[in-house]
Coordinates of C-alpha atoms in Angstrom, one line a residue:
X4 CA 0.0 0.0 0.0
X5 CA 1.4 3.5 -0.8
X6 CA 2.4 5.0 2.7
X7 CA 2.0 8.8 1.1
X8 CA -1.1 10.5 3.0
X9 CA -3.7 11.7 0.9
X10 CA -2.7 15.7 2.1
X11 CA -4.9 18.1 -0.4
X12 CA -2.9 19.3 -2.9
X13 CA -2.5 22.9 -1.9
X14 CA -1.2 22.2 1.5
X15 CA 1.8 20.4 0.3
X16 CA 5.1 22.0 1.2
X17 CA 3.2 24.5 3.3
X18 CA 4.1 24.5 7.3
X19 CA 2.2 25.6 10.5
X20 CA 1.7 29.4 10.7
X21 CA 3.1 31.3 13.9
X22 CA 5.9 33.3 14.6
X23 CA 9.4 32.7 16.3
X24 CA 8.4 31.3 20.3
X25 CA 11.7 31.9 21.4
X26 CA 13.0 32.1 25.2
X27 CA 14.4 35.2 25.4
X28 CA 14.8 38.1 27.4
X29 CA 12.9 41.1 25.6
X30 CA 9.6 39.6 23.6
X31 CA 8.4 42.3 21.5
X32 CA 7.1 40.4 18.5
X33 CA 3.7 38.6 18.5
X34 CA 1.6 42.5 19.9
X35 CA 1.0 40.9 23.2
X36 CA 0.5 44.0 26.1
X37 CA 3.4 43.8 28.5
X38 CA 1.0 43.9 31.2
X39 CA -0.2 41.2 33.0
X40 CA -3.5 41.0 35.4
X41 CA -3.4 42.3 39.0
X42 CA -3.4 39.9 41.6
X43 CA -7.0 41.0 42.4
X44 CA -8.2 40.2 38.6
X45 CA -5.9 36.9 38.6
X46 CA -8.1 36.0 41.8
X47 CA -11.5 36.7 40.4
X48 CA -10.7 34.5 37.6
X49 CA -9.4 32.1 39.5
X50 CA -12.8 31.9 41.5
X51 CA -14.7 32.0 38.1
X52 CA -12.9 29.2 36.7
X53 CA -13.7 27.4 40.0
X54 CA -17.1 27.7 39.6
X55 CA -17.2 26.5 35.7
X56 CA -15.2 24.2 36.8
X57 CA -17.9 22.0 39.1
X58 CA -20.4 22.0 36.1
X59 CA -18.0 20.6 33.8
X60 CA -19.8 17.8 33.1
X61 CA -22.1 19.6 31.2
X62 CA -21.8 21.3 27.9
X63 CA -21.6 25.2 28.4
X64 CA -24.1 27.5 26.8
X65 CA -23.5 27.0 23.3
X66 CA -24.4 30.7 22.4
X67 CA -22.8 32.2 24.7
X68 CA -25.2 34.2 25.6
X69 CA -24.7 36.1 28.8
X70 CA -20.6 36.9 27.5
X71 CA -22.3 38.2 24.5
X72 CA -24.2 40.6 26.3
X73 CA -21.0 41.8 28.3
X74 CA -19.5 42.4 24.8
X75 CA -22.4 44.6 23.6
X76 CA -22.2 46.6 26.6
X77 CA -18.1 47.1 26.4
X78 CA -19.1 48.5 23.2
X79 CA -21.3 50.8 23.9
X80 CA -18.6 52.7 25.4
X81 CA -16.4 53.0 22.1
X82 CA -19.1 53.5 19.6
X83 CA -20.9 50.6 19.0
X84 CA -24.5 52.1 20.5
X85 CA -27.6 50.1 20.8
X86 CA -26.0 47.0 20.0
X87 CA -28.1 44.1 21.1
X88 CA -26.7 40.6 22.3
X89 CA -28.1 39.2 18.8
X90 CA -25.6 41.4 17.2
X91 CA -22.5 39.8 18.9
X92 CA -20.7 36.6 18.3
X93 CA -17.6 35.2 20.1
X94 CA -15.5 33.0 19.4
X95 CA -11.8 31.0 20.2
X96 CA -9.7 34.4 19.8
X97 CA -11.0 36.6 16.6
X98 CA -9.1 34.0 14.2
X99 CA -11.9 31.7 14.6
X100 CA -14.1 34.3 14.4
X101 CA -12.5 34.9 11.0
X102 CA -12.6 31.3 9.7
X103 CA -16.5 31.3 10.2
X104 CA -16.8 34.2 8.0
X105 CA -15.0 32.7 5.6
X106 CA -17.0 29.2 6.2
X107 CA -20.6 31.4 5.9
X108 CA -19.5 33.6 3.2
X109 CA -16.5 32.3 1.1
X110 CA -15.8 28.8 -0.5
X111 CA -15.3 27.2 -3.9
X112 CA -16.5 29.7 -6.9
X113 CA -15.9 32.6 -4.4
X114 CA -13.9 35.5 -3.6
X115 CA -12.4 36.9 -1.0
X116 CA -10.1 40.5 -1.3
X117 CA -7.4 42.9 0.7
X118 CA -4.8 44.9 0.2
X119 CA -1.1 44.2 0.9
X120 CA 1.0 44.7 3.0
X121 CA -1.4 43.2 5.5
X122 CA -2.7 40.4 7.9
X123 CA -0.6 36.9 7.1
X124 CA -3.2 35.0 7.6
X125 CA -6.0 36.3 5.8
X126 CA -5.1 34.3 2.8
X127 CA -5.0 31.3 4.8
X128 CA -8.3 31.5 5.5
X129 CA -9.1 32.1 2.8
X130 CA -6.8 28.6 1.3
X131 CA -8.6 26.7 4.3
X132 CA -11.9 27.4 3.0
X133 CA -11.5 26.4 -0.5
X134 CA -12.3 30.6 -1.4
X135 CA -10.3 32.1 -3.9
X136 CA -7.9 34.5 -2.8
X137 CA -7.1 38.1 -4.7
X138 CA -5.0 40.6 -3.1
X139 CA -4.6 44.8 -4.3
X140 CA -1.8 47.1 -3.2
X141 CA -1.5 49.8 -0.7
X142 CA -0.1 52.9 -1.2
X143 CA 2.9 54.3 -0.8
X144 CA 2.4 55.3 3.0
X145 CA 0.3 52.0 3.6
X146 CA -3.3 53.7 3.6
X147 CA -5.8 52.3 1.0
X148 CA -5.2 53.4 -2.6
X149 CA -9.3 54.2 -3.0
X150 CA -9.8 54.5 -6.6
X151 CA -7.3 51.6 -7.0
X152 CA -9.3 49.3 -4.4
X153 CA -12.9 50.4 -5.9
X154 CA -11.3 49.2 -9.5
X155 CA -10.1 45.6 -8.0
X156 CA -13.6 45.3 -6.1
X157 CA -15.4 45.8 -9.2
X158 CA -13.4 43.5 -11.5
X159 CA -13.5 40.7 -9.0
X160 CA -17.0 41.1 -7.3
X161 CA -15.8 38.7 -3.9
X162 CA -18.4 37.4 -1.2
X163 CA -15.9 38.8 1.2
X164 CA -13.6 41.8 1.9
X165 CA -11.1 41.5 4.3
X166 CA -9.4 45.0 6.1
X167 CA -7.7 45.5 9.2
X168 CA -7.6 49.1 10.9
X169 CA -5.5 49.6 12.7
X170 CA -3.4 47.2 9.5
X171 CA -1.3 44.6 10.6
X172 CA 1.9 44.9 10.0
X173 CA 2.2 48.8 9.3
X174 CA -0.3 50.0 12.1
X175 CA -2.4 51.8 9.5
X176 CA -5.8 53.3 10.4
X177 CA -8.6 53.4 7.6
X178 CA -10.9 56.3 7.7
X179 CA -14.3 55.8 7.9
X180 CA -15.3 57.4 4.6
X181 CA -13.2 54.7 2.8
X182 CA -14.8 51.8 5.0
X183 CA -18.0 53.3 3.6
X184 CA -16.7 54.1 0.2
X185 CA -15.9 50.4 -0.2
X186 CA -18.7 48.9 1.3
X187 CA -20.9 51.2 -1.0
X188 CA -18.7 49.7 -3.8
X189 CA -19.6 45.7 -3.2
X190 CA -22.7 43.5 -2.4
X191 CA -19.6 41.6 -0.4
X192 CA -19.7 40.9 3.1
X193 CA -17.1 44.0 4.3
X194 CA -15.2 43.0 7.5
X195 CA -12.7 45.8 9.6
X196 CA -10.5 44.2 11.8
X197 CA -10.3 46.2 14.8
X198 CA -7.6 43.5 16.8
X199 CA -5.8 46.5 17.8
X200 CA -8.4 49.1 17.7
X201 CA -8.2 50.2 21.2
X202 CA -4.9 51.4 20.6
X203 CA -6.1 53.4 18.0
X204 CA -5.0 57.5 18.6
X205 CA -7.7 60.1 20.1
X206 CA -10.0 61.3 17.6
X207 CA -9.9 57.9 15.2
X208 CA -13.0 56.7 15.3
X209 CA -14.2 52.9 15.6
X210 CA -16.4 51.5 12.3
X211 CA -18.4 50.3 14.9
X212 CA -20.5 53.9 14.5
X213 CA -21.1 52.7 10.8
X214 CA -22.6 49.8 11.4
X215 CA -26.7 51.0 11.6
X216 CA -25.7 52.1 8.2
X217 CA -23.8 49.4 6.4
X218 CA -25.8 46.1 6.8
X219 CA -22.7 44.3 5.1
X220 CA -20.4 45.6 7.3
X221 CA -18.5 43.5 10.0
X222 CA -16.6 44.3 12.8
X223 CA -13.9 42.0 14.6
X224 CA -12.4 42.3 17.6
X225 CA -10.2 40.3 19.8
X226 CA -9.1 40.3 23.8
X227 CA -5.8 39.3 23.0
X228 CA -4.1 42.4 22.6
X229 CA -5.1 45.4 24.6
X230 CA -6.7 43.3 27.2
X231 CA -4.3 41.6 28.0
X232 CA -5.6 38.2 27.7
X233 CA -3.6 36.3 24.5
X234 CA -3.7 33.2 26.6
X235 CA -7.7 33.3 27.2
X236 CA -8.1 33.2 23.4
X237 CA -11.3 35.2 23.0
X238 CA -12.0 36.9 19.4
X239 CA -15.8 38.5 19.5
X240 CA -17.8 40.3 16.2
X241 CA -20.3 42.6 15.7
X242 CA -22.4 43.2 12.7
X243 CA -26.7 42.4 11.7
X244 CA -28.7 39.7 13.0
X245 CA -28.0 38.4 9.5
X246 CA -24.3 38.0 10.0
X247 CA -24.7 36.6 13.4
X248 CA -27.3 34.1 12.3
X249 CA -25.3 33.1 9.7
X250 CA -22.2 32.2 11.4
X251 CA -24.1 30.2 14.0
X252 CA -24.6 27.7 11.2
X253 CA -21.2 26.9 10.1
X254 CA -20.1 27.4 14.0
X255 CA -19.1 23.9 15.4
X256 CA -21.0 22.7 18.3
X257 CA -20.2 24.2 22.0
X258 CA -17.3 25.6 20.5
X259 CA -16.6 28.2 23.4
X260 CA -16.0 26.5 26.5
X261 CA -17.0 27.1 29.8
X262 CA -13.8 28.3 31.2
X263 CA -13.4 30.6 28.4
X264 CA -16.3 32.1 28.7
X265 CA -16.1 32.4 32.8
X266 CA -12.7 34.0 31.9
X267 CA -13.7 36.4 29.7
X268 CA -16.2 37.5 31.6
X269 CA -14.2 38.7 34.6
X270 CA -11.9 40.3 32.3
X271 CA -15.0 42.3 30.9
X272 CA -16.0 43.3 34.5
X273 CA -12.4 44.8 34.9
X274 CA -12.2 46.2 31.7
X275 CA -10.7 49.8 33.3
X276 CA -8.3 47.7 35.0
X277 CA -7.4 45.6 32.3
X278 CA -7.1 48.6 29.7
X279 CA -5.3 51.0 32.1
X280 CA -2.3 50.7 30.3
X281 CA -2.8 51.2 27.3
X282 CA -2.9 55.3 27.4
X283 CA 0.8 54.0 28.2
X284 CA 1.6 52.2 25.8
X285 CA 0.5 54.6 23.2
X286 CA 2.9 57.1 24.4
X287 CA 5.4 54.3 24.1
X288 CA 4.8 53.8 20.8
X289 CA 4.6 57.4 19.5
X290 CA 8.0 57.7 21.5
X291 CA 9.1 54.6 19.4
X292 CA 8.0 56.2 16.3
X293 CA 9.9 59.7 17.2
X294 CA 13.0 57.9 18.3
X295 CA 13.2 55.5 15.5
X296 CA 12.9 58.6 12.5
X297 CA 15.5 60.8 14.2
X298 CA 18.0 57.8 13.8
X299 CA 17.4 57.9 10.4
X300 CA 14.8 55.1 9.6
X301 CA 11.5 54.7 8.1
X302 CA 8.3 54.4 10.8
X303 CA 5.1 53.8 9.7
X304 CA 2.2 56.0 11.4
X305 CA 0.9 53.8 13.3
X306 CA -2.7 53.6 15.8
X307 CA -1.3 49.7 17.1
X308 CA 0.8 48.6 19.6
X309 CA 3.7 48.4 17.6
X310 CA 5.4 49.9 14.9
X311 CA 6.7 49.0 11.2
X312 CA 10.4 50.4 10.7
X313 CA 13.4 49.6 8.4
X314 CA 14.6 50.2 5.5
X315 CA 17.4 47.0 5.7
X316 CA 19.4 45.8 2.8
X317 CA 19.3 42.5 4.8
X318 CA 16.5 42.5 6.8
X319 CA 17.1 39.2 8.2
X320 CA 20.9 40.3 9.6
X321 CA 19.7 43.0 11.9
X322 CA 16.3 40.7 13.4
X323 CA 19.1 38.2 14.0
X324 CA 21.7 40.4 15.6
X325 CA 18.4 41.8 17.9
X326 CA 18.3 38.2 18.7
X327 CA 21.9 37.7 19.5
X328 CA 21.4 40.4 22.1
X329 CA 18.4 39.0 23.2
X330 CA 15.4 41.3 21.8
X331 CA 12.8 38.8 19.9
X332 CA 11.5 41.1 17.1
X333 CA 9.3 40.2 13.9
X334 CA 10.7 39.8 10.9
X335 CA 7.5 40.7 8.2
X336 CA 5.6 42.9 6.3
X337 CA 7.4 44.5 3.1
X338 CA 10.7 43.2 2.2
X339 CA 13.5 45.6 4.0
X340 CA 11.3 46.4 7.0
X341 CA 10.7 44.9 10.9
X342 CA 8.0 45.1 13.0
X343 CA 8.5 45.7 16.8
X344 CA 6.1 45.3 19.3
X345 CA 5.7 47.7 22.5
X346 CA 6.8 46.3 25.2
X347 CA 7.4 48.1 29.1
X348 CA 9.8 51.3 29.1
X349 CA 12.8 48.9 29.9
X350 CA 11.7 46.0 27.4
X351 CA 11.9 49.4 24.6
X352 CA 15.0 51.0 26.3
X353 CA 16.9 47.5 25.7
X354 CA 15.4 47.4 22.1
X355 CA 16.6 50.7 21.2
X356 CA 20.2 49.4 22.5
X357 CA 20.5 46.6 20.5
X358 CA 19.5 48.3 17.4
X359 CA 22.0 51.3 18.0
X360 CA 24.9 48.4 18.4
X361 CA 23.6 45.6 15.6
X362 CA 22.8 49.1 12.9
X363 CA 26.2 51.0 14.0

């Protein structure tokens, strides 16, 4: 019998996605806030998960209905008014979220579009759901190149649209007259990743506000980054009853768990706590930003929690000499530049060390 597994074609040669897990002293490269939970929040979540935890032997609520509710009301707070709990849907961190929008609304005969530089993994969502994949290009400075995205959205005519604001890798917002410009532009399903939108500067709005007006529109979140809680793994959207409704279909049964949920919700009833530092970590980063152009380099604007910088001949050379000193950086986006995360004043005062010495 041949011994060759019967892998689908397009995933041979491919490998795992994820960046670098290395063991090193200064981690600034997976956007993770520096941050841990107070003692007090670690408690409450220890209790929560207590409780879950004697009525494990039964499924949680599939729907997740009473976390949904929390979401709607965080919301509120940053735009999303009036939201109701059937306009919410969570899931195992916003890349699930993601893959069920692509499950609903992509597969074979169907398109889905962004714009590069951008999100790694859109496309392989896009590859794991059997939807054809089509990406534009950005401008110069990273925002959208309108005229140029209306063209590619009329030519191709996808079931989905897939743009992140703030953009990851270059930290680039997109103003809310282009979300509605290209939503106007498509019968497609439009979704704005907001993973990072809470870092987003004062005065950007959230496309949350557009979302009475744009029954297409989609907005994803995540709790991984400015709340502090990548290892909860707890992505959330909001969007129509429609969208919702949809996604419960292709959703796989009791796919949030009870802990998850239970977690989540404490973190939602601490949400001041939790975001506390992010006022912070915005100065950081406009810091980085400032420091970075008066050595000489390229830094993209940026509304994240990290910032795009090069230009590099060999790109690779200085993320490995970071290394060699001990600062874990990511090496993507366009070819020549790095991404760094923000990290704690010390964690950024040891970055811009090791730069100085491996750039000198």
């Amino acid at each position: 019998m041949n011994s060759v597994l019967p892998l689908r074609e397009e995933l041979r040669g491919e490998v795992p996605y994820g960046a670098p897990q290395l063991d090193v002293p200064v981690q600034l490269n997976v956007n993770e806030n520096p941050y841990a939970p107070s003692e007090r929040v670690v408690a409450e979540i220890a209790a929560a998960v207590a409780d879950a935890a004697r009525r494990l032997n039964r499924y949680p609520d599939r729907d997740a209905v009473a976390l949904r509710a929390d979401l709607a009301a965080y919301l509120t707070g940053d735009g999303g008014v009036g939201l109701s709990v059937d306009q919410l849907w969570a899931a195992n961190g916003s890349n699930e979220v993601m893959l069920q929008l692509l499950q609903a609304f992509g597969g074979p005969g169907r398109t889905a579009v962004s714009f590069a530089p951008t999100y790694s993994m859109y496309p392989e969502y896009a590859r794991d759901t059997h939807t054809n994949w089509v990406v534009g290009r950005r401008a110069e400075d990273f925002a959208i190149d309108l005229p140029h995205a209306v063209s590619l959205l009329e030519a191709e005519r996808p079931s989905v649209v897939l743009l992140a604001s703030p953009n990851n890798p270059t930290g680039t917002a997109l103003p809310l007259a282009d979300v509605r410009a290209l939503h106007d532009a498509t019968d497609a399903v439009v979704v704005i990743d907001e993973a990072y939108g809470e870092f987003r500067r004062a005065g950007v709005p959230s496309a949350l506000t557009l979302l009475p007006e744009c029954p297409r529109l989609v907005v994803t979140r995540t709790m991984s980054k400015a709340f502090a809680l990548a290892g909860g793994r707890l992505g959330y959207l909001a969007a129509s009853t429609a969208v919702v409704d949809a996604v419960r279909i292709v959703r796989l049964p009791y796919h949030l768990s009870a802990v998850t949920q239970a977690v989540a919700r404490v973190a939602l009833a601490h949400a001041d706590e939790l975001l506390g530092r992010v006022e912070e970590l915005r100065g950081e980063r406009d810091r980085t930003v400032e420091w970075l152009r008066a050595q000489g380099f390229r830094a993209a604007d940026s509304d994240a929690n990290f910032v795009l910088f090069g230009t590099f001949p060999d790109r690779h050379a200085v993320w490995q000499g970071l290394l060699d000193r001990g600062v874990l950086i990511r090496e993507t986006g366009p070819d020549g530049w790095l991404r760094v995360s923000i990290g704690t004043p010390e964690e950024m005062t040891a970055f811009r060390g090791a730069l100085e010495e491996v750039t000198a």
